[in-house]
Amino acid sequence: MCGIIGYLGNHEAAPFLLDALRRLEYRGYDSAGIATLNHGKLDRRRAVGKLVNLADLLVHEPLPGKAGIGHTRWATHGAPTVPNAHPHRAGRVAVVHNGIIENFRELRAELAEAGVPFQTETDTETVALLANHLMEGGMGPVEAVTEVLHRIEGAYGLLFLFDGEEDLMIAARKGSPLAVGYGVGENFVGSDAIALAPLTDRITYLEEGDMAVVTRSSVEIRDAAGQLANREIKTIRIDSARVDKAGHKHFMAKEIAEQPKVIGDALRHYLTPDSAAITLPGEGVDFTKVNRLLLVACGTAYYACLTAKYWFEQIAQLPVEVDIASEFRYREPPITEGTLALFVSQSGETADTLAALRYCKGKAARILSVVNVAESSIARESDLALPILAGAEIGVASTKAFSCQLTVLLILALEAARQRGAISAEKLTELLGALQGLPALFNAAMDSNALTESISADLSEVSDVLFLGRGRMYPLALEGALKMKELSYIHAEAYASGELKHGPIALIDSHLPVVVMAPRDSLFDKTISNMQEVMARAGKVLLISDAAGIAEAGDGVWQSVEMPTVAPELAPILYALPAQLLAYHTAVAKGTDVDQPRNLAKSVTVE
Ligand code: M6R
């Protein structure tokens, strides 16, 4: 949600800022802007829509200067217009912001009373106006920002630049991630390591409440209490090349295709080379002391948790509760003794998931997370963070992160089953062996790409799609529907197939495609009965199954997509692929913006 970048050095700032904003555009693309200091004089350029519009503007109206801040926006307060675009400027102050200032109305009223005029509908402008107002009252930049931070409430990553202060940039973080990057005679600030990686490999992640005073030759960090803080400088190894499309038309296509490799990476990390045993990092987890597992996440990561519930309950005999983070955090659920709380997040920065984690801290036996971004807030605030090793995921729709989350969660469920004596040695060996075969099955399943593309041409013409699944395939049906709607803007819903006759069957007619995800497993006959109920009402069924399933039940369906035969426990991971391909090709056929669907952002760091 909004990307921030800052540069203070001896080169022209604008090209650095623009390049970094390209890497941050996945965080928001409603508008973009930069401000620079040219011989102490502050100026800015802003444009609505994609970054390319700002780049065009800069060609016609260049912005010189060797210090600058930049922003790519996901709108919260105020429409995506030029006046509402960041950087916001008030007098001597320019600021970019990620987050929400919750008490901006009170501050606005106070400033209005003091005769300060407003030009935008944003919460962020209040920050610039307040800082400038304080400076007009005689404060210096550091003193003014310190006071602003005392006055504002809410979540923020903030970065300030000041007219007349050629060698100063001030960053502050509370609730939204921010990192300082160290160079030689130059320093940087950015929302994440992806933004900073090509600029420097030495990074400090600011902690909650930190304020950093940055010059070309120094970085001074103070904690929330105003004390000098000695934060660790980490050496990062993010290869900037990883954020290109590697010849694919879209990041999403690249990330779908990468799944065999990244699932293989995750397997190598968690299984011994002979696949005989599971190795968890650090102290691991003692599941014998756990009597209840709590899984909390948002969006696709939530559907990974729903799938994991089936694994932990069926294979490990461990009771599981799954919750949407935005609901969990305000419900004040009791956390009983012996509860293990597990949070799943690709970005590791999702505001609701992070708040849910903080709610559980000190209450749950232990806090675990399954994350992609290893240095994220959720990873850092967990007792044990389990990386999914999916690599940078740039497409807003989560694909490879989902299949890697599932892989790691299944491994964890198997480890829980082993420790709790809920699985026989033979069954464990069988499933670990099956897991090792998963990358090859993903490769084989890619054979369905051309067929899903031609089916998607038809899907792109419809206005609604229904997804059905039973048992472990039900969460995958939900994920398939989410992918379809967020990418193609086609209304898609998912139901547990047994629920069909309790209402949704009224929707069935010859115009509604119904995607049935049903490997030939122990629940197959039941799902197929539900599918027959759809076809008996002229419903148009797309059956996704294996060869045995299609041979047995494929008669009369509109289309069938064949998946390789897979161990039933692993089917939700493999069947993620056709769900992703259907959504991807439907979006391409409709001409929507695949990597940056409207209204969305990759990293949701606001509520
Ligand atoms: O970074 P997170 O995994 O915490 O993000 C959670 C959701 O915002 C995310 O999965 C979202 O639903 C994706 N757009 C789905 O494709």
Coordinates of C-alpha atoms and ligand atoms in Angstrom, one line a residue, residues 297-302 344-350 353 378 396-399 405 479 482-483 486 600-604, ligand 1:
A297 CA -4.4 -14.5 7.6
C298 CA -6.1 -12.4 4.8
G299 CA -7.1 -13.1 1.2
T300 CA -5.3 -15.9 -0.5
A301 CA -3.1 -16.6 2.6
Y302 CA -6.4 -17.1 4.5
V344 CA 0.4 -16.7 7.2
S345 CA 1.4 -13.8 4.9
Q346 CA 3.3 -13.4 1.7
S347 CA 4.3 -9.8 2.4
G348 CA 4.6 -10.1 6.1
E349 CA 3.3 -6.6 6.3
T350 CA -0.5 -7.0 6.1
T353 CA -2.5 -9.9 10.1
I378 CA 5.4 -10.4 10.8
V396 CA -0.6 -8.4 -7.3
A397 CA -2.5 -11.7 -7.5
S398 CA -0.7 -14.2 -5.3
T399 CA 0.2 -17.4 -7.2
Q405 CA 2.5 -21.5 1.6
E479 CA -9.2 -19.3 -4.1
L482 CA -10.9 -14.9 -5.7
K483 CA -8.3 -15.1 -8.5
E486 CA -9.5 -9.9 -8.8
L600 CA -5.8 -3.3 -5.6
A601 CA -2.3 -3.2 -4.1
K602 CA 0.1 -6.0 -3.4
S603 CA 0.9 -5.1 0.2
V604 CA -2.1 -4.1 2.3
Ligands
M6R1 O1 0.8 -10.4 1.9 P1 -0.3 -11.2 2.4 O2 -0.2 -12.6 2.1 O3 -0.6 -11.0 3.9 O4 -1.6 -10.6 1.6 C1 -2.9 -11.1 1.9 C2 -3.8 -10.7 0.8 O5 -3.9 -9.3 0.7 C3 -3.5 -11.3 -0.5 O6 -3.4 -12.7 -0.5 C4 -4.5 -10.9 -1.6 O7 -5.7 -11.5 -1.3 C5 -4.1 -11.2 -3.0 N1 -4.4 -10.1 -3.9 C6 -4.7 -12.4 -3.6 O8 -4.3 -12.7 -4.8

